[in-house]
């Protein structure tokens, strides 16, 4: 089998740049990443990532094809310049997944512990992960015509909506969400100081589809209806749901408009403030990336079940 010329650092940098998760990194950072890679040749039928075991490595493919599995079933196939193992590990689902070679091939092997240290030391990689994963999730939603939130309107009484929340009540609501369940108190105070809340009357618009995504919100009270620009897609968010989070990172205009279906109270966070918090709190940044990656993997499984497909290079 012919070998790719990946010996020199420059070759490895160019190779990594072909992968969607790394193509926007500058040359010095790509060089750092390349210095932590090892060439790995594999044979047809070889197990690269065994199911049921902690995953220590992920792989960027240069040649060949690999099938990922989840709980013993085929998940999706990946070919160069895609990768396997990274997204499942970031989503904290590595024990559930595996990877087996469908052909002879060649990859760059990267130790996950070393990779996460690089991500922690270089904050642009956090934003890049969030950007690519959020875009893939949005594309998967379009592929199956799925709107975020619930498909049926939740039953929330208008009488439950309060006029305002003090800081303690605000933080208590935020802490109940999956994303902020493990966040420390200092982070939450930094994020929600100043009571960034928005009270809406039934029918009032929170934001419109096509607007710049400059904030996200937590539904504290009431029901929010999401609707795309065609008014064909529709979903509902109830108390405890985060809305517009993925929009912060796609660099696209909002796909979904948000309107109060009942009187509602929304705890809003501006994008600039959240980015500052992510840069200062890496543990929370990992929680965010885990949630974004997990959502995309779930959406990708639904795309596969519906008979659709996504470009194989996004597999990681």
Tab-separated table of C-alpha atoms in Angstrom:
chain	number	residue	atom	x	y	z
A	1	UNK	CA	0.000	0.000	0.000
A	2	UNK	CA	1.490	3.401	-0.928
A	3	UNK	CA	2.372	5.639	1.988
A	4	UNK	CA	1.470	9.319	2.125
A	5	UNK	CA	4.446	11.675	2.587
A	6	UNK	CA	3.548	12.750	6.106
A	7	UNK	CA	7.012	12.670	7.607
A	8	UNK	CA	7.797	16.374	7.522
A	9	UNK	CA	6.042	18.854	9.851
A	10	UNK	CA	4.856	20.855	6.837
A	11	UNK	CA	3.193	17.799	5.302
A	12	UNK	CA	1.348	17.152	8.536
A	13	UNK	CA	0.212	20.764	8.803
A	14	UNK	CA	-1.185	20.665	5.258
A	15	UNK	CA	-2.833	17.335	5.973
A	16	UNK	CA	-4.552	18.602	9.133
A	17	UNK	CA	-5.715	21.750	7.380
A	18	UNK	CA	-7.799	19.566	5.021
A	19	UNK	CA	-9.991	18.538	7.966
A	20	UNK	CA	-13.017	20.798	8.623
A	21	UNK	CA	-12.262	21.145	12.332
A	22	UNK	CA	-8.784	22.502	11.670
A	23	UNK	CA	-8.849	24.280	8.308
A	24	UNK	CA	-9.384	27.732	9.842
A	25	UNK	CA	-6.535	27.468	12.333
A	26	UNK	CA	-3.454	29.571	11.670
A	27	UNK	CA	-0.174	27.901	10.687
A	28	UNK	CA	1.574	28.159	14.104
A	29	UNK	CA	-1.330	26.452	15.868
A	30	UNK	CA	-1.548	23.772	13.194
A	31	UNK	CA	2.170	23.179	13.704
A	32	UNK	CA	1.603	22.698	17.439
A	33	UNK	CA	-1.161	20.211	16.722
A	34	UNK	CA	0.907	18.390	14.098
A	35	UNK	CA	3.751	17.955	16.588
A	36	UNK	CA	1.431	15.831	18.756
A	37	UNK	CA	0.452	13.415	15.964
A	38	UNK	CA	1.737	9.926	15.200
A	39	UNK	CA	1.370	8.147	11.855
A	40	UNK	CA	-0.806	5.064	12.128
A	41	UNK	CA	-1.204	2.453	9.391
A	42	UNK	CA	-4.203	0.150	9.684
A	43	UNK	CA	-5.519	-2.928	7.890
A	44	UNK	CA	-8.979	-3.887	6.720
A	45	UNK	CA	-10.944	-5.254	9.677
A	46	UNK	CA	-8.646	-3.734	12.309
A	47	UNK	CA	-10.337	-2.204	15.355
A	48	UNK	CA	-9.112	1.342	15.862
A	49	UNK	CA	-11.445	2.175	18.754
A	50	UNK	CA	-12.917	-0.716	20.794
A	51	UNK	CA	-16.417	-0.281	22.193
A	52	UNK	CA	-16.880	-0.334	25.945
A	53	UNK	CA	-13.421	0.998	26.776
A	54	UNK	CA	-12.192	4.521	27.528
A	55	UNK	CA	-10.960	6.054	24.293
A	56	UNK	CA	-7.405	7.454	24.454
A	57	UNK	CA	-6.943	8.497	20.823
A	58	UNK	CA	-8.758	9.906	17.837
A	59	UNK	CA	-7.744	9.645	14.189
A	60	UNK	CA	-7.631	11.973	11.190
A	61	UNK	CA	-7.817	9.831	8.057
A	62	UNK	CA	-5.405	10.346	5.179
A	63	UNK	CA	-6.259	7.193	3.298
A	64	UNK	CA	-8.863	4.473	3.657
A	65	UNK	CA	-12.342	4.186	5.102
A	66	UNK	CA	-13.540	3.528	8.650
A	67	UNK	CA	-16.936	2.578	10.078
A	68	UNK	CA	-17.985	3.954	13.443
A	69	UNK	CA	-20.272	1.865	15.626
A	70	UNK	CA	-22.518	2.646	18.568
A	71	UNK	CA	-23.714	-0.027	21.006
A	72	UNK	CA	-22.789	-2.690	18.489
A	73	UNK	CA	-24.567	-1.155	15.488
A	74	UNK	CA	-23.132	0.671	12.482
A	75	UNK	CA	-23.337	4.426	13.028
A	76	UNK	CA	-21.710	6.073	9.993
A	77	UNK	CA	-18.775	5.558	7.640
A	78	UNK	CA	-15.940	8.045	7.321
A	79	UNK	CA	-13.289	8.535	4.646
A	80	UNK	CA	-10.423	11.011	4.256
A	81	UNK	CA	-10.089	13.810	5.257
A	82	UNK	CA	-12.567	12.936	8.003
A	83	UNK	CA	-11.819	11.762	11.487
A	84	UNK	CA	-13.101	9.259	14.012
A	85	UNK	CA	-13.200	9.344	17.783
A	86	UNK	CA	-13.002	13.079	18.440
A	87	UNK	CA	-16.683	14.061	18.497
A	88	UNK	CA	-17.765	11.056	20.530
A	89	UNK	CA	-15.051	11.750	23.080
A	90	UNK	CA	-15.907	15.445	23.340
A	91	UNK	CA	-19.577	14.435	23.690
A	92	UNK	CA	-18.476	12.129	26.560
A	93	UNK	CA	-19.855	9.094	24.780
A	94	UNK	CA	-16.628	7.314	23.908
A	95	UNK	CA	-17.483	4.130	25.833
A	96	UNK	CA	-20.594	3.688	23.701
A	97	UNK	CA	-18.779	3.914	20.371
A	98	UNK	CA	-16.096	2.167	18.402
A	99	UNK	CA	-14.386	2.254	15.009
A	100	UNK	CA	-13.323	-0.512	12.632
A	101	UNK	CA	-11.399	-0.210	9.363
A	102	UNK	CA	-13.310	-0.992	6.170
A	103	UNK	CA	-10.092	-0.941	4.143
A	104	UNK	CA	-6.353	-0.611	4.529
A	105	UNK	CA	-5.465	2.975	5.320
A	106	UNK	CA	-3.359	5.611	7.004
A	107	UNK	CA	-4.206	8.153	9.694
A	108	UNK	CA	-2.704	10.632	12.090
A	109	UNK	CA	-3.239	9.445	15.645
A	110	UNK	CA	-3.694	12.106	18.335
A	111	UNK	CA	-3.789	11.409	22.064
A	112	UNK	CA	-6.969	12.931	23.453
A	113	UNK	CA	-5.414	14.130	26.711
A	114	UNK	CA	-2.737	16.020	24.782
A	115	UNK	CA	-5.312	17.405	22.387
A	116	UNK	CA	-7.519	18.775	25.157
A	117	UNK	CA	-4.495	20.472	26.683
A	118	UNK	CA	-3.846	22.188	23.345
A	119	UNK	CA	-7.492	23.277	23.196
A	120	UNK	CA	-7.257	24.685	26.724
A	121	UNK	CA	-4.091	26.610	25.868
A	122	UNK	CA	-5.481	27.976	22.597
A	123	UNK	CA	-8.994	29.378	23.032
A	124	UNK	CA	-9.632	29.843	19.266
A	125	UNK	CA	-9.895	26.048	19.080
A	126	UNK	CA	-12.845	26.126	21.496
A	127	UNK	CA	-14.652	28.589	19.234
A	128	UNK	CA	-13.729	26.584	16.142
A	129	UNK	CA	-15.169	23.390	17.625
A	130	UNK	CA	-18.349	25.235	18.597
A	131	UNK	CA	-18.602	26.786	15.132
A	132	UNK	CA	-18.183	23.579	13.130
A	133	UNK	CA	-20.403	21.447	15.377
A	134	UNK	CA	-23.179	24.070	15.501
A	135	UNK	CA	-23.149	24.376	11.704
A	136	UNK	CA	-23.317	20.599	11.289
A	137	UNK	CA	-26.227	20.417	13.733
A	138	UNK	CA	-28.087	23.166	11.858
A	139	UNK	CA	-27.525	21.340	8.566
A	140	UNK	CA	-28.771	18.089	10.113
A	141	UNK	CA	-31.911	19.857	11.357
A	142	UNK	CA	-32.573	21.101	7.839
A	143	UNK	CA	-31.957	17.650	6.374
A	144	UNK	CA	-34.786	16.142	8.428
A	145	UNK	CA	-36.961	19.256	8.762
A	146	UNK	CA	-36.587	19.325	12.523
A	147	UNK	CA	-37.162	22.418	14.629
A	148	UNK	CA	-35.417	22.795	18.005
A	149	UNK	CA	-37.635	22.343	21.038
A	150	UNK	CA	-40.764	20.213	21.407
A	151	UNK	CA	-43.071	19.515	18.483
A	152	UNK	CA	-46.157	20.001	20.686
A	153	UNK	CA	-46.953	23.039	22.788
A	154	UNK	CA	-46.191	22.436	26.488
A	155	UNK	CA	-48.931	23.169	28.982
A	156	UNK	CA	-47.703	26.106	31.064
A	157	UNK	CA	-50.223	28.300	32.831
A	158	UNK	CA	-49.886	32.050	32.358
A	159	UNK	CA	-50.466	32.496	36.076
A	160	UNK	CA	-47.069	30.855	36.681
A	161	UNK	CA	-45.214	33.757	35.081
A	162	UNK	CA	-43.603	36.047	37.669
A	163	UNK	CA	-42.825	39.730	37.256
A	164	UNK	CA	-39.113	39.396	37.946
A	165	UNK	CA	-36.489	37.198	39.588
A	166	UNK	CA	-33.844	38.230	42.077
A	167	UNK	CA	-30.284	37.011	41.501
A	168	UNK	CA	-30.652	33.951	43.744
A	169	UNK	CA	-33.836	32.861	41.965
A	170	UNK	CA	-32.219	33.546	38.602
A	171	UNK	CA	-29.194	31.385	39.400
A	172	UNK	CA	-31.434	28.622	40.747
A	173	UNK	CA	-33.273	28.465	37.403
A	174	UNK	CA	-30.024	28.463	35.447
A	175	UNK	CA	-28.504	25.722	37.595
A	176	UNK	CA	-31.340	23.338	36.635
A	177	UNK	CA	-30.226	23.279	32.986
A	178	UNK	CA	-27.928	20.523	31.798
A	179	UNK	CA	-25.388	22.997	30.445
A	180	UNK	CA	-24.961	24.928	33.702
A	181	UNK	CA	-25.581	22.123	36.214
A	182	UNK	CA	-21.843	21.806	36.988
A	183	UNK	CA	-20.902	25.479	36.607
A	184	UNK	CA	-19.366	27.150	39.634
A	185	UNK	CA	-21.108	30.018	41.363
A	186	UNK	CA	-18.547	32.619	40.272
A	187	UNK	CA	-19.188	31.753	36.611
A	188	UNK	CA	-22.953	32.012	37.015
A	189	UNK	CA	-22.735	35.353	38.798
A	190	UNK	CA	-20.400	36.677	36.104
A	191	UNK	CA	-22.813	35.535	33.421
A	192	UNK	CA	-26.093	36.658	34.972
A	193	UNK	CA	-25.109	39.719	36.977
A	194	UNK	CA	-27.340	42.717	36.320
A	195	UNK	CA	-30.503	40.596	35.938
A	196	UNK	CA	-30.387	40.256	32.121
A	197	UNK	CA	-34.056	39.326	31.804
A	198	UNK	CA	-36.661	40.048	29.175
A	199	UNK	CA	-40.381	39.968	29.929
A	200	UNK	CA	-42.645	39.269	26.940
A	201	UNK	CA	-46.372	39.426	26.476
A	202	UNK	CA	-48.112	36.711	24.490
A	203	UNK	CA	-47.451	37.297	20.783
A	204	UNK	CA	-44.400	39.517	21.345
A	205	UNK	CA	-41.260	38.721	19.327
A	206	UNK	CA	-38.037	37.809	21.120
A	207	UNK	CA	-36.081	37.786	17.857
A	208	UNK	CA	-36.777	37.171	14.179
A	209	UNK	CA	-35.324	34.658	11.743
A	210	UNK	CA	-32.578	36.306	9.728
A	211	UNK	CA	-31.384	38.571	12.552
A	212	UNK	CA	-27.756	38.449	13.761
A	213	UNK	CA	-27.332	35.994	16.625
A	214	UNK	CA	-26.021	38.250	19.387
A	215	UNK	CA	-27.526	36.485	22.433
A	216	UNK	CA	-29.115	33.311	23.747
A	217	UNK	CA	-31.826	32.870	26.331
A	218	UNK	CA	-33.140	30.605	29.050
A	219	UNK	CA	-36.908	30.306	29.259
A	220	UNK	CA	-37.621	31.035	32.925
A	221	UNK	CA	-41.406	31.251	32.617
A	222	UNK	CA	-43.971	30.762	29.872
A	223	UNK	CA	-43.775	29.160	26.426
A	224	UNK	CA	-41.747	30.350	23.419
A	225	UNK	CA	-42.703	29.322	19.883
A	226	UNK	CA	-39.937	28.873	17.306
A	227	UNK	CA	-40.671	29.347	13.609
A	228	UNK	CA	-38.487	29.372	10.505
A	229	UNK	CA	-38.680	31.977	7.757
A	230	UNK	CA	-41.107	29.882	5.700
A	231	UNK	CA	-43.429	29.335	8.695
A	232	UNK	CA	-43.375	25.616	7.824
A	233	UNK	CA	-41.134	24.535	10.702
A	234	UNK	CA	-42.361	25.024	14.239
A	235	UNK	CA	-41.321	24.068	17.761
A	236	UNK	CA	-41.892	25.077	21.364
A	237	UNK	CA	-39.618	25.807	24.316
A	238	UNK	CA	-40.785	25.561	27.930
A	239	UNK	CA	-39.297	26.702	31.255
A	240	UNK	CA	-35.773	25.342	31.638
A	241	UNK	CA	-35.034	25.266	27.888
A	242	UNK	CA	-32.125	27.168	26.355
A	243	UNK	CA	-32.886	28.874	23.038
A	244	UNK	CA	-30.512	30.269	20.428
A	245	UNK	CA	-27.364	28.767	21.960
A	246	UNK	CA	-26.059	27.114	18.804
A	247	UNK	CA	-26.803	30.301	16.831
A	248	UNK	CA	-24.029	32.101	18.730
A	249	UNK	CA	-21.344	30.058	17.002
A	250	UNK	CA	-22.513	29.342	13.428
A	251	UNK	CA	-21.724	32.896	12.229
A	252	UNK	CA	-24.990	32.661	10.288
A	253	UNK	CA	-28.151	34.738	10.770
A	254	UNK	CA	-30.743	33.121	13.015
A	255	UNK	CA	-32.611	30.311	11.276
A	256	UNK	CA	-35.477	30.347	13.774
A	257	UNK	CA	-37.554	33.265	14.953
A	258	UNK	CA	-38.760	33.192	18.560
A	259	UNK	CA	-42.126	34.538	19.733
A	260	UNK	CA	-43.878	34.340	23.105
A	261	UNK	CA	-46.819	31.936	22.883
A	262	UNK	CA	-47.849	32.949	26.402
A	263	UNK	CA	-46.607	35.671	28.698
A	264	UNK	CA	-42.985	34.748	29.280
A	265	UNK	CA	-39.809	35.648	31.124
A	266	UNK	CA	-36.462	35.042	29.399
A	267	UNK	CA	-33.012	35.236	31.005
A	268	UNK	CA	-30.801	36.585	28.227
A	269	UNK	CA	-27.014	36.496	27.831
A	270	UNK	CA	-25.137	38.520	25.228
A	271	UNK	CA	-22.713	36.663	22.994
A	272	UNK	CA	-19.732	38.837	23.970
A	273	UNK	CA	-20.256	38.140	27.671
A	274	UNK	CA	-20.604	34.406	27.114
A	275	UNK	CA	-17.441	34.260	25.002
A	276	UNK	CA	-15.530	35.995	27.812
A	277	UNK	CA	-16.846	33.434	30.303
A	278	UNK	CA	-15.879	30.527	28.047
A	279	UNK	CA	-12.334	31.852	27.754
A	280	UNK	CA	-11.999	32.138	31.536
A	281	UNK	CA	-13.643	28.806	32.467
A	282	UNK	CA	-12.336	25.887	30.419
A	283	UNK	CA	-14.323	23.272	32.356
A	284	UNK	CA	-17.520	25.002	31.292
A	285	UNK	CA	-16.214	25.356	27.730
A	286	UNK	CA	-15.864	21.556	27.678
A	287	UNK	CA	-19.440	21.224	28.980
A	288	UNK	CA	-20.626	23.440	26.114
A	289	UNK	CA	-18.683	21.492	23.487
A	290	UNK	CA	-20.023	18.230	24.944
A	291	UNK	CA	-23.604	19.429	24.630
A	292	UNK	CA	-23.134	20.715	21.071
A	293	UNK	CA	-21.356	17.527	19.973
A	294	UNK	CA	-23.940	15.266	21.596
A	295	UNK	CA	-26.800	17.100	19.907
A	296	UNK	CA	-25.131	16.799	16.520
A	297	UNK	CA	-24.472	13.068	16.959
A	298	UNK	CA	-28.122	12.519	17.911
A	299	UNK	CA	-29.264	14.531	14.902
A	300	UNK	CA	-26.908	12.655	12.611
A	301	UNK	CA	-28.362	9.352	13.805
A	302	UNK	CA	-31.851	10.658	12.979
A	303	UNK	CA	-30.675	11.738	9.513
A	304	UNK	CA	-29.332	8.233	8.936
A	305	UNK	CA	-32.566	6.627	10.169
A	306	UNK	CA	-34.581	8.825	7.806
A	307	UNK	CA	-32.507	7.647	4.844
A	308	UNK	CA	-30.644	10.941	4.426
A	309	UNK	CA	-26.916	11.553	4.487
A	310	UNK	CA	-24.315	14.133	5.476
A	311	UNK	CA	-20.937	14.625	3.865
A	312	UNK	CA	-18.570	11.962	5.277
A	313	UNK	CA	-15.764	14.449	5.959
A	314	UNK	CA	-17.634	15.805	8.965
A	315	UNK	CA	-17.321	12.525	10.824
A	316	UNK	CA	-15.029	12.885	13.800
